[in-house]
Coordinates of C-alpha atoms and ligand atoms in Angstrom, one line a residue:
M1179 CA -172.2 -37.1 74.7
P1180 CA -169.8 -38.9 76.5
G1181 CA -170.9 -40.7 80.5
E1182 CA -169.3 -40.4 82.8
D1183 CA -168.4 -43.7 83.0
V1184 CA -165.7 -41.8 80.1
W1185 CA -164.4 -39.8 82.3
Q1186 CA -162.7 -42.9 84.5
L1187 CA -161.0 -44.9 81.6
F1188 CA -158.6 -41.5 81.1
D1189 CA -157.6 -42.3 84.3
L1190 CA -154.4 -42.9 82.9
G1191 CA -152.5 -43.2 86.1
A1192 CA -150.5 -45.1 89.3
G1193 CA -150.3 -49.2 88.2
L1194 CA -150.6 -48.5 84.4
S1195 CA -148.5 -50.9 82.4
P1196 CA -147.4 -50.3 78.8
A1197 CA -150.0 -53.0 77.9
D1198 CA -153.3 -51.9 80.7
L1199 CA -152.6 -48.5 77.8
S1200 CA -153.0 -49.9 75.3
T1201 CA -156.3 -51.8 76.1
H1202 CA -157.2 -48.6 77.8
L1203 CA -157.0 -46.1 73.9
S1204 CA -158.5 -49.1 71.9
K1205 CA -161.7 -48.7 75.0
V1206 CA -161.1 -45.0 74.3
T1207 CA -161.8 -44.9 71.0
K1208 CA -164.2 -47.4 70.2
L1209 CA -166.3 -45.1 72.6
C1210 CA -165.5 -42.1 71.2
K1211 CA -166.7 -43.6 67.8
A1212 CA -169.8 -45.0 69.8
W1213 CA -170.3 -41.3 70.9
F1214 CA -169.3 -39.2 67.8
S1215 CA -171.4 -41.3 65.3
A1216 CA -167.5 -41.6 63.9
D1217 CA -166.8 -44.5 61.2
G1218 CA -162.8 -44.3 62.5
V1219 CA -161.1 -43.1 65.1
S1220 CA -157.3 -43.7 65.5
L1221 CA -154.9 -42.5 68.4
F1222 CA -151.4 -41.2 67.5
V1223 CA -149.0 -40.6 70.6
R1224 CA -145.8 -39.4 70.7
L1225 CA -142.9 -41.7 71.3
E1226 CA -141.5 -40.7 74.4
D1227 CA -138.4 -37.5 74.1
S1228 CA -139.0 -37.1 69.6
D1229 CA -141.5 -35.8 67.3
A1230 CA -142.9 -39.3 65.7
F1231 CA -146.3 -40.1 66.3
V1232 CA -147.2 -43.4 65.9
L1233 CA -150.5 -45.1 66.1
A1234 CA -151.6 -45.8 69.8
A1235 CA -155.3 -47.4 68.9
Q1236 CA -158.1 -47.1 66.3
S1237 CA -161.9 -48.5 66.0
G1238 CA -163.6 -48.9 62.8
A1239 CA -164.2 -52.2 61.2
D1240 CA -164.0 -50.9 57.8
R1241 CA -161.3 -49.3 57.5
E1242 CA -158.2 -49.6 58.0
L1243 CA -157.2 -46.6 60.0
P1244 CA -155.4 -44.5 58.6
G1245 CA -153.5 -44.9 55.9
A1246 CA -150.2 -43.7 57.3
S1247 CA -149.3 -45.5 60.8
S1248 CA -146.7 -43.1 62.0
F1249 CA -145.5 -39.4 61.1
R1250 CA -143.8 -36.4 62.5
L1251 CA -144.9 -33.4 63.7
G1252 CA -145.3 -30.7 61.5
E1253 CA -145.2 -33.7 58.3
G1254 CA -149.0 -33.9 56.8
I1255 CA -152.6 -32.8 58.7
A1256 CA -152.0 -34.8 62.0
G1257 CA -148.3 -33.9 62.2
T1258 CA -149.7 -30.0 61.8
V1259 CA -152.5 -30.4 63.8
A1260 CA -150.1 -31.8 66.3
R1261 CA -147.7 -28.8 65.9
S1262 CA -150.7 -25.9 66.0
G1263 CA -152.1 -27.5 68.9
E1264 CA -155.4 -26.8 67.2
P1265 CA -158.8 -28.6 66.1
L1266 CA -159.3 -29.0 62.9
I1267 CA -161.9 -29.5 61.2
L1268 CA -161.7 -31.0 57.4
N1269 CA -164.9 -31.4 55.3
G1270 CA -166.0 -32.3 52.2
P1271 CA -164.5 -35.8 50.6
V1272 CA -160.7 -36.2 52.3
D1273 CA -158.5 -38.2 51.1
H1274 CA -155.1 -38.0 53.2
P1275 CA -153.2 -40.8 54.2
Q1276 CA -153.3 -40.1 57.9
V1277 CA -157.3 -39.4 57.7
G1278 CA -158.7 -41.6 55.3
R1279 CA -157.2 -44.7 52.8
S1280 CA -158.6 -43.6 48.9
G1281 CA -160.3 -47.4 48.2
G1282 CA -162.0 -47.4 50.9
P1283 CA -165.6 -46.3 52.0
P1284 CA -164.7 -41.9 51.0
I1285 CA -164.8 -40.4 53.5
G1286 CA -167.1 -36.8 53.7
S1287 CA -166.5 -35.0 56.9
S1288 CA -163.4 -35.5 59.8
I1289 CA -162.1 -34.0 63.1
V1290 CA -158.7 -34.4 63.7
A1291 CA -157.8 -33.0 67.5
P1292 CA -154.3 -32.4 69.4
L1293 CA -153.4 -34.2 72.3
T1294 CA -152.6 -31.1 74.5
A1295 CA -150.2 -32.1 78.0
T1296 CA -150.2 -29.4 80.3
D1297 CA -147.0 -28.0 79.4
G1298 CA -148.3 -27.5 75.9
E1299 CA -147.0 -29.9 74.5
T1300 CA -148.8 -32.7 72.2
V1301 CA -148.2 -35.9 73.6
G1302 CA -151.0 -37.2 70.4
V1303 CA -153.4 -36.9 68.1
L1304 CA -157.0 -38.1 68.2
N1305 CA -158.6 -38.4 64.5
M1306 CA -162.0 -38.5 63.9
T1307 CA -163.8 -40.2 60.1
R1308 CA -167.5 -39.9 59.2
N1309 CA -167.9 -41.4 55.3
L1310 CA -169.4 -39.5 52.6
G1311 CA -174.0 -39.1 52.8
T1312 CA -172.8 -39.7 56.8
P1313 CA -174.3 -35.5 59.1
R1314 CA -170.8 -33.8 59.0
F1315 CA -169.3 -32.3 62.3
Q1316 CA -170.7 -30.0 63.5
E1317 CA -168.8 -27.1 65.7
E1318 CA -169.9 -27.8 68.8
D1319 CA -167.9 -32.0 68.1
A1320 CA -165.3 -30.0 66.8
R1321 CA -165.3 -28.2 71.2
T1322 CA -166.5 -31.9 72.8
A1323 CA -163.5 -33.6 71.1
T1324 CA -160.9 -31.3 72.0
A1325 CA -162.0 -31.1 76.0
L1326 CA -161.6 -34.1 75.8
S1327 CA -158.2 -34.5 74.0
R1328 CA -157.3 -32.2 76.2
H1329 CA -158.0 -34.7 79.4
L1330 CA -156.5 -37.9 76.9
G1331 CA -153.7 -36.0 77.9
F1332 CA -153.1 -35.5 80.2
A1333 CA -153.4 -37.8 80.8
L1334 CA -151.4 -39.9 78.2
A1335 CA -148.5 -37.2 80.3
N1336 CA -149.3 -38.2 83.2
A1337 CA -149.4 -42.5 82.3
R1338 CA -145.6 -41.2 81.2
L1339 CA -144.6 -39.5 84.1
V1340 CA -146.2 -42.8 86.7
A1341 CA -144.2 -45.1 83.6
R1342 CA -140.8 -43.0 84.7
L1343 CA -141.6 -43.4 88.9
H1344 CA -141.8 -47.1 88.2
A1345 CA -138.7 -47.6 86.5
S1346 CA -137.0 -45.9 88.9
A1347 CA -138.5 -47.8 91.3
E1348 CA -137.8 -51.1 90.1
R1349 CA -134.2 -49.9 88.8
E1350 CA -133.7 -48.7 92.9
R1351 CA -135.3 -52.2 94.2
A1352 CA -133.2 -53.8 91.2
M1353 CA -130.3 -52.4 93.2
A1354 CA -131.1 -52.3 96.6
A1355 CA -131.0 -56.9 95.7
Q1356 CA -127.8 -56.3 94.6
T1357 CA -126.3 -54.5 97.8
N1358 CA -128.4 -56.9 99.8
L1359 CA -126.7 -59.8 97.6
I1360 CA -123.2 -58.4 97.7
L1361 CA -123.1 -57.6 101.6
N1362 CA -124.8 -61.0 102.7
S1363 CA -122.1 -62.9 100.3
L1364 CA -119.0 -60.7 103.2
H1365 CA -117.3 -62.7 104.8
V1366 CA -117.4 -59.5 107.3
G1367 CA -120.9 -58.2 109.5
V1368 CA -121.4 -55.0 107.5
L1369 CA -124.2 -52.6 109.3
V1370 CA -125.3 -49.2 108.9
V1371 CA -126.7 -47.4 112.3
D1372 CA -129.5 -44.9 111.3
A1373 CA -128.8 -40.9 112.5
V1374 CA -131.8 -41.6 115.7
G1375 CA -130.2 -45.7 117.1
R1376 CA -131.6 -47.5 114.8
I1377 CA -130.8 -50.1 112.0
E1378 CA -131.1 -48.8 109.2
Q1379 CA -129.5 -51.9 107.1
A1380 CA -127.0 -55.3 108.1
N1381 CA -126.6 -57.9 106.2
G1382 CA -126.2 -61.8 107.7
E1383 CA -122.8 -62.1 108.9
A1384 CA -124.0 -58.9 110.9
S1385 CA -127.0 -60.2 112.4
R1386 CA -125.1 -63.6 113.7
F1387 CA -122.8 -61.5 115.6
L1388 CA -125.0 -59.5 117.4
R1389 CA -127.1 -61.4 118.1
Q1390 CA -125.7 -64.6 118.0
S1391 CA -128.3 -66.5 115.8
D1392 CA -129.7 -65.5 112.1
S1393 CA -132.7 -63.9 112.2
D1394 CA -132.7 -59.9 111.2
I1395 CA -132.4 -57.2 113.3
V1396 CA -132.5 -55.1 110.3
G1397 CA -135.0 -51.3 112.5
E1398 CA -134.3 -52.8 116.0
S1399 CA -132.9 -50.7 118.7
W1400 CA -128.9 -50.4 118.4
L1401 CA -129.0 -50.1 122.0
K1402 CA -131.3 -52.5 122.9
I1403 CA -129.1 -55.1 120.6
V1404 CA -126.3 -54.3 122.8
G1405 CA -127.4 -53.7 125.7
R1406 CA -128.6 -58.3 125.0
L1407 CA -124.5 -58.3 124.3
P1408 CA -122.0 -60.0 126.7
K1409 CA -121.4 -57.0 128.7
T1410 CA -118.1 -56.6 127.9
L1411 CA -118.4 -56.7 124.1
G1412 CA -121.4 -54.2 124.6
R1413 CA -119.1 -52.0 125.8
A1414 CA -116.8 -52.0 123.5
L1415 CA -119.5 -52.1 120.8
K1416 CA -120.9 -49.2 121.8
T1417 CA -118.0 -46.8 122.9
A1418 CA -116.6 -47.7 118.6
H1419 CA -120.8 -45.9 117.5
D1420 CA -120.0 -43.9 119.6
S1421 CA -116.4 -42.3 118.5
A1422 CA -117.8 -42.9 115.3
L1423 CA -120.3 -39.7 116.2
R1424 CA -118.1 -37.5 116.8
G1425 CA -116.8 -38.2 113.2
I1426 CA -113.7 -39.9 113.9
T1427 CA -113.1 -43.8 111.7
Q1428 CA -111.5 -46.3 113.3
R1429 CA -110.7 -49.9 114.1
H1430 CA -112.0 -50.9 117.7
D1431 CA -110.3 -55.0 118.5
L1432 CA -113.8 -55.7 120.6
P1433 CA -112.8 -58.1 123.9
K1434 CA -112.7 -61.8 123.2
V1435 CA -116.3 -63.6 123.8
A1436 CA -116.6 -67.3 123.5
G1437 CA -113.5 -67.9 121.6
R1438 CA -113.8 -65.0 119.2
Y1439 CA -111.9 -62.1 118.0
L1440 CA -113.2 -59.8 117.0
T1441 CA -112.9 -56.5 115.2
A1442 CA -114.9 -54.0 114.2
Y1443 CA -114.4 -50.9 111.8
T1444 CA -116.7 -47.3 112.4
T1445 CA -117.1 -45.1 109.8
P1446 CA -120.1 -41.9 110.2
V1447 CA -122.2 -42.1 107.5
P1448 CA -122.1 -38.6 105.9
R1449 CA -126.5 -38.2 106.5
G1450 CA -125.9 -39.3 109.8
G1451 CA -125.2 -42.8 111.4
V1452 CA -122.8 -44.8 111.2
L1453 CA -121.9 -47.9 109.6
L1454 CA -120.1 -50.5 111.2
V1455 CA -118.1 -53.4 110.0
I1456 CA -117.2 -56.2 111.9
E1457 CA -114.2 -59.0 111.4
D1458 CA -114.3 -62.2 113.6
H1459 CA -110.2 -62.9 112.9
T1460 CA -110.2 -66.2 115.0
E1461 CA -109.6 -68.7 111.8
Q1462 CA -106.6 -66.0 110.1
L1463 CA -105.3 -65.9 114.5
E1464 CA -105.9 -70.0 114.6
T1465 CA -103.3 -70.3 111.3
E1466 CA -100.6 -68.1 111.8
R1467 CA -100.1 -69.4 115.0
E1468 CA -99.7 -73.0 114.3
L1469 CA -98.1 -71.8 111.4
Q1470 CA -95.7 -70.1 114.7
R1471 CA -96.4 -73.7 116.3
S1472 CA -95.0 -75.1 113.9
R1473 CA -92.1 -73.0 112.9
R1474 CA -90.8 -73.1 116.4
M1475 CA -91.2 -76.8 116.0
A1476 CA -88.9 -76.9 112.9
E1477 CA -86.6 -75.1 114.3
I1478 CA -86.3 -77.0 117.5
G1479 CA -85.1 -79.9 115.1
Q1480 CA -82.6 -77.8 114.0
M1481 CA -81.4 -76.4 116.7
T1482 CA -81.6 -79.5 118.1
A1483 CA -78.8 -81.3 115.6
A1484 CA -76.6 -78.6 115.9
L1485 CA -76.6 -78.5 119.4
A1486 CA -75.7 -82.4 119.3
H1487 CA -72.5 -81.5 117.2
E1488 CA -72.0 -78.7 119.5
I1489 CA -71.8 -81.6 121.6
R1490 CA -70.1 -84.2 120.1
N1491 CA -66.9 -82.4 119.5
P1492 CA -65.8 -81.4 123.0
L1493 CA -66.8 -85.1 123.9
T1494 CA -64.7 -86.3 121.6
S1495 CA -61.9 -84.8 123.0
I1496 CA -62.6 -86.1 126.2
R1497 CA -63.0 -89.8 125.1
G1498 CA -59.4 -89.4 123.2
A1499 CA -57.7 -87.5 126.7
A1500 CA -59.8 -90.5 128.8
Q1501 CA -57.9 -93.0 126.4
M1502 CA -54.4 -91.8 126.7
I1503 CA -55.3 -91.4 130.3
A1504 CA -55.6 -94.6 130.7
A1505 CA -52.7 -95.4 128.4
D1506 CA -50.0 -93.5 130.1
N1507 CA -48.9 -94.3 133.3
S1508 CA -47.5 -91.1 134.2
L1509 CA -48.3 -88.1 136.5
E1510 CA -47.0 -85.7 134.6
G1511 CA -49.4 -87.6 131.3
A1512 CA -52.6 -87.7 133.3
K1513 CA -52.5 -84.1 135.0
K1514 CA -51.8 -83.0 131.4
W1515 CA -54.7 -84.8 129.8
A1516 CA -57.6 -83.9 132.4
S1517 CA -57.1 -80.0 132.2
V1518 CA -58.1 -81.3 128.7
V1519 CA -60.8 -82.7 130.3
E1520 CA -61.4 -80.5 132.8
E1521 CA -60.8 -77.1 130.0
E1522 CA -63.9 -78.9 127.1
A1523 CA -65.9 -79.6 129.9
L1524 CA -66.1 -75.9 130.3
A1525 CA -66.7 -75.3 127.0
L1526 CA -70.0 -77.8 127.4
N1527 CA -70.4 -75.5 130.7
S1528 CA -70.5 -72.1 128.4
L1529 CA -72.4 -74.3 125.9
C1530 CA -75.5 -75.6 127.7
D1531 CA -75.4 -71.0 129.4
Q1532 CA -76.2 -69.8 125.7
F1533 CA -77.3 -72.6 124.5
L1534 CA -80.2 -72.0 127.5
E1535 CA -80.6 -68.0 127.7
I1536 CA -82.2 -68.8 123.5
A1537 CA -84.2 -71.2 124.9
R1538 CA -85.9 -69.1 127.9
P1539 CA -88.8 -67.7 127.4
L1540 CA -87.5 -63.3 127.8
S1541 CA -89.4 -61.6 129.5
L1542 CA -89.4 -56.9 128.5
H1543 CA -89.0 -54.6 131.9
T1544 CA -89.0 -51.9 129.9
D1545 CA -89.1 -48.0 130.0
D1546 CA -89.1 -44.9 128.3
V1547 CA -85.8 -45.4 126.5
N1548 CA -84.4 -42.3 124.2
L1549 CA -82.5 -44.3 121.3
N1550 CA -80.4 -41.3 121.0
A1551 CA -78.1 -41.0 123.6
L1552 CA -79.0 -45.1 123.8
L1553 CA -76.9 -45.3 120.2
E1554 CA -74.5 -42.5 121.5
T1555 CA -73.3 -44.3 124.4
L1556 CA -72.9 -47.8 122.1
A1557 CA -70.7 -45.4 119.7
S1558 CA -68.4 -44.1 121.9
R1559 CA -67.8 -47.3 123.5
T1560 CA -67.5 -49.3 121.1
R1561 CA -64.4 -46.7 119.4
L1562 CA -63.3 -47.6 122.5
E1563 CA -62.8 -51.3 122.1
A1564 CA -62.7 -51.7 118.1
S1565 CA -59.2 -51.6 116.3
E1566 CA -57.7 -47.5 115.0
N1567 CA -58.9 -49.0 111.8
V1568 CA -62.0 -48.7 112.0
S1569 CA -64.0 -45.9 112.2
I1570 CA -67.1 -45.6 114.1
E1571 CA -70.3 -42.9 113.3
F1572 CA -73.5 -42.3 114.8
R1573 CA -75.5 -38.7 113.8
P1574 CA -78.4 -38.4 116.2
L1575 CA -82.2 -38.5 114.9
A1576 CA -83.5 -34.5 115.5
G1577 CA -85.9 -34.2 117.8
K1578 CA -86.3 -36.9 121.0
P1579 CA -86.3 -40.3 119.6
I1580 CA -88.5 -42.3 122.6
I1581 CA -89.1 -46.0 122.4
K1582 CA -90.9 -47.6 124.9
A1583 CA -88.3 -51.2 125.1
D1584 CA -86.4 -52.6 128.1
G1585 CA -83.1 -50.8 126.9
P1586 CA -80.5 -52.9 128.5
K1587 CA -81.5 -55.9 126.4
L1588 CA -82.1 -54.4 123.4
V1589 CA -78.5 -53.0 123.6
Q1590 CA -77.6 -56.1 124.2
A1591 CA -78.7 -57.1 120.8
L1592 CA -77.6 -53.2 118.8
R1593 CA -73.6 -54.8 120.1
N1594 CA -74.5 -58.6 118.4
L1595 CA -74.6 -56.5 115.8
I1596 CA -71.9 -54.0 116.0
R1597 CA -70.0 -57.2 116.7
N1598 CA -70.6 -59.0 114.5
A1599 CA -70.0 -55.5 112.7
I1600 CA -66.2 -55.3 114.1
E1601 CA -65.7 -58.8 113.2
A1602 CA -66.5 -58.3 109.3
M1603 CA -64.0 -55.6 109.2
P1604 CA -60.9 -57.5 110.1
D1605 CA -58.7 -55.4 108.1
G1606 CA -61.2 -51.9 109.1
G1607 CA -63.9 -50.4 107.3
E1608 CA -66.4 -47.3 108.8
L1609 CA -69.1 -49.1 111.3
S1610 CA -72.4 -46.2 110.7
L1611 CA -74.5 -46.0 113.1
G1612 CA -78.5 -44.7 112.6
L1613 CA -81.6 -43.3 113.0
R1614 CA -84.6 -42.6 110.1
R1615 CA -88.2 -42.5 112.1
S1616 CA -91.1 -44.0 109.6
K1617 CA -94.6 -44.5 109.5
G1618 CA -95.7 -46.0 113.0
F1619 CA -91.0 -47.1 112.9
V1620 CA -88.6 -46.4 114.3
R1621 CA -84.9 -47.8 112.5
I1622 CA -81.6 -48.6 113.7
L1623 CA -79.8 -49.0 111.4
V1624 CA -76.2 -51.4 112.0
K1625 CA -74.0 -51.3 108.6
D1626 CA -70.6 -51.9 107.9
T1627 CA -68.0 -51.8 105.0
G1628 CA -67.4 -55.0 105.2
I1629 CA -67.3 -58.8 104.0
G1630 CA -70.3 -58.9 103.4
M1631 CA -72.4 -62.1 102.2
T1632 CA -73.8 -64.2 99.8
D1633 CA -77.3 -65.5 99.6
E1634 CA -76.9 -68.6 101.0
Q1635 CA -75.4 -67.0 103.8
V1636 CA -78.2 -64.3 104.5
A1637 CA -80.8 -66.9 104.3
K1638 CA -79.0 -68.4 107.2
L1639 CA -79.8 -66.1 109.3
F1640 CA -80.7 -66.2 113.0
T1641 CA -80.5 -70.0 112.7
A1642 CA -79.2 -71.5 116.4
F1643 CA -75.6 -72.6 115.6
F1644 CA -75.1 -70.7 111.9
T1645 CA -71.2 -68.8 111.7
T1646 CA -68.5 -69.0 109.6
K1647 CA -66.5 -67.9 111.9
P1648 CA -63.9 -70.6 114.3
K1649 CA -64.5 -69.2 117.7
G1650 CA -68.4 -68.2 116.8
T1651 CA -70.9 -69.6 118.2
G1652 CA -73.7 -68.5 115.8
L1653 CA -76.2 -67.6 119.0
G1654 CA -75.7 -64.0 118.4
L1655 CA -78.2 -62.9 115.8
C1656 CA -79.7 -65.7 116.8
N1657 CA -80.2 -63.7 120.5
A1658 CA -80.2 -60.3 119.0
R1659 CA -84.1 -61.5 116.9
R1660 CA -85.5 -63.1 119.8
V1661 CA -85.0 -60.2 121.6
V1662 CA -86.3 -57.4 118.7
E1663 CA -89.7 -59.8 118.4
A1664 CA -90.5 -60.0 121.6
H1665 CA -90.3 -56.3 121.6
G1666 CA -93.4 -56.1 118.5
G1667 CA -90.5 -55.5 116.0
A1668 CA -88.6 -57.1 113.0
I1669 CA -84.6 -57.0 111.8
H1670 CA -84.4 -57.3 108.1
V1671 CA -80.8 -57.7 106.6
K1672 CA -79.0 -55.8 103.4
S1673 CA -75.6 -56.8 102.6
R1674 CA -73.4 -57.2 99.1
V1675 CA -70.2 -59.8 99.1
G1676 CA -67.0 -57.9 99.8
R1677 CA -68.9 -54.2 100.1
G1678 CA -70.5 -55.0 103.7
S1679 CA -73.8 -55.1 104.9
T1680 CA -77.0 -52.8 106.8
F1681 CA -78.8 -54.9 109.5
E1682 CA -81.6 -52.4 110.5
I1683 CA -84.0 -53.7 113.4
R1684 CA -87.3 -51.6 113.2
M1685 CA -88.8 -50.8 116.3
P1686 CA -92.8 -50.0 116.8
L1687 CA -93.5 -46.2 119.1
E1688 CA -95.7 -47.3 120.5
A1689 CA -94.2 -51.3 121.6
S1690 CA -96.4 -53.8 122.9
A1691 CA -94.7 -54.8 125.4
Ligands
ADP1347 P1 -71.5 -65.6 115.0 O1 -71.2 -64.5 114.9 O2 -70.8 -65.8 116.3 O3 -71.2 -66.3 114.3 P2 -74.7 -64.7 114.5 O4 -75.0 -64.9 114.9 O5 -73.8 -63.3 115.5 O6 -73.0 -66.0 115.1 O7 -73.8 -64.7 113.8 C1 -74.4 -65.7 112.9 C2 -73.0 -65.5 110.8 O8 -73.6 -64.6 110.3 C3 -71.7 -64.7 111.2 O9 -71.0 -66.0 112.1 C4 -71.3 -64.3 110.3 O10 -70.6 -64.9 109.0 C5 -72.0 -64.2 109.7 N1 -73.8 -61.9 110.1 C6 -73.2 -61.7 110.7 N2 -73.3 -60.6 111.2 C7 -72.2 -59.3 109.4 C8 -71.5 -59.4 109.3 N3 -71.4 -57.9 109.5 N4 -70.9 -59.3 107.6 C9 -71.2 -60.1 107.7 N5 -71.9 -61.7 108.0 C10 -72.3 -61.4 108.7
MG1348 MG1 -72.4 -62.2 116.3

């Protein structure tokens, strides 16, 4: 009878690797050989999700058991036992490949017992043989073997479950490691605060943002971490987190701390808690600012060149007039040339005024502006000023399109566009003013059926002193753009030679004035 220690062998549970399992099964066959005084013992194990059984362990020095190292459910003696789940004693000379190979010492007796799992499935077959001439297996041996193999069946099924658990835990660990790798390679801070306010997950960037150091903040209390931050930043982050707790996904621009510009994006997590993504866009802002600065420098360069050119014309006239005065002795002549000097000086003066107008920083005085009313007024005023062969149309937008803007400055900008449109239609045409609503924007359209522009012309628009008109200043569009951009808006142009042009002003619905 098996001793106490055999049952320990069947404790095939936690921590068993496939290699451990095969060593274990080898021990089982060895012990069975001793206890049952068998000459050969072999143990077949069913492959997972299959009806194939393969030899997993064997014991019996004199014979290489069995003839067949694998079989299928229902196939041969072992296959039949596996299907029926009933053990079998075979007595008398046995010659079957699954029991003993012909050629070795003849077999006199054999027990074939199924290994049955809790759910009744046969997960293996235990096969023991005694040689001819030794005592045959008895009913009692068969009973013990059955009890043993049932136990072994449970243990095997158990080991499989554990292996499966291990595998899925391993997969999960690998996934978590991969997720961490991804999170840590991001240049944004990512953290999850769970439903009870504990930091459940945080990448390196998040730790750096929130602690200004590299040490991990996972497992810490969110409120505690936030409490240690500079006051304004901490409060803003708390507000951001709380809004997500109420189920709101939002973007929050955080107060500037230590010269850094941070933005937090918060999203409620379905199982409770909040996902926070914190982005530092200081570098991006600086690059943009640098770009703007260099653009401005380039503009100043262009403008200076244009200004010098503009000054030279009147100066040449003045010089000419001065020479004429010097050469002309008559008072009449001197008077005539002096008036030329005066005229040109006036022109220079007005040039200076206009130049100063675009060079001076713009300050806005904003109020609610009803764009329907504003455009209506502009349309009727233009009807009075324009010649009869130009028709002026405006269809108001349904509802009250009200924006925050500096009304008089906006009128000034629009008048520049309208004047250009009228000037582009010397032979008449149609000027239409329009309003459209887009997401977050109102678009004001100024459309003419005039001469239009080439692509080269369009590219030069908005540059100071660019004009194609004999008496043009080339400052109208420059001014219009300045006003619109000061409101956080933008101007776009579409034009076709001979067909006309459309200028579009996009004004944000909540003008950042
Ligand atoms: P100005 O009207 O004094 O020339 P602007 O800055 O107002 O200065 O316009 C610059 C130039 O842009 C104009 O000279 C003209 O060539 C072109 N332009 C502007 N608006 C229109 C338009 N609606 N149709 C055709 N050309 C236009
Ligand atoms: Mg103009």
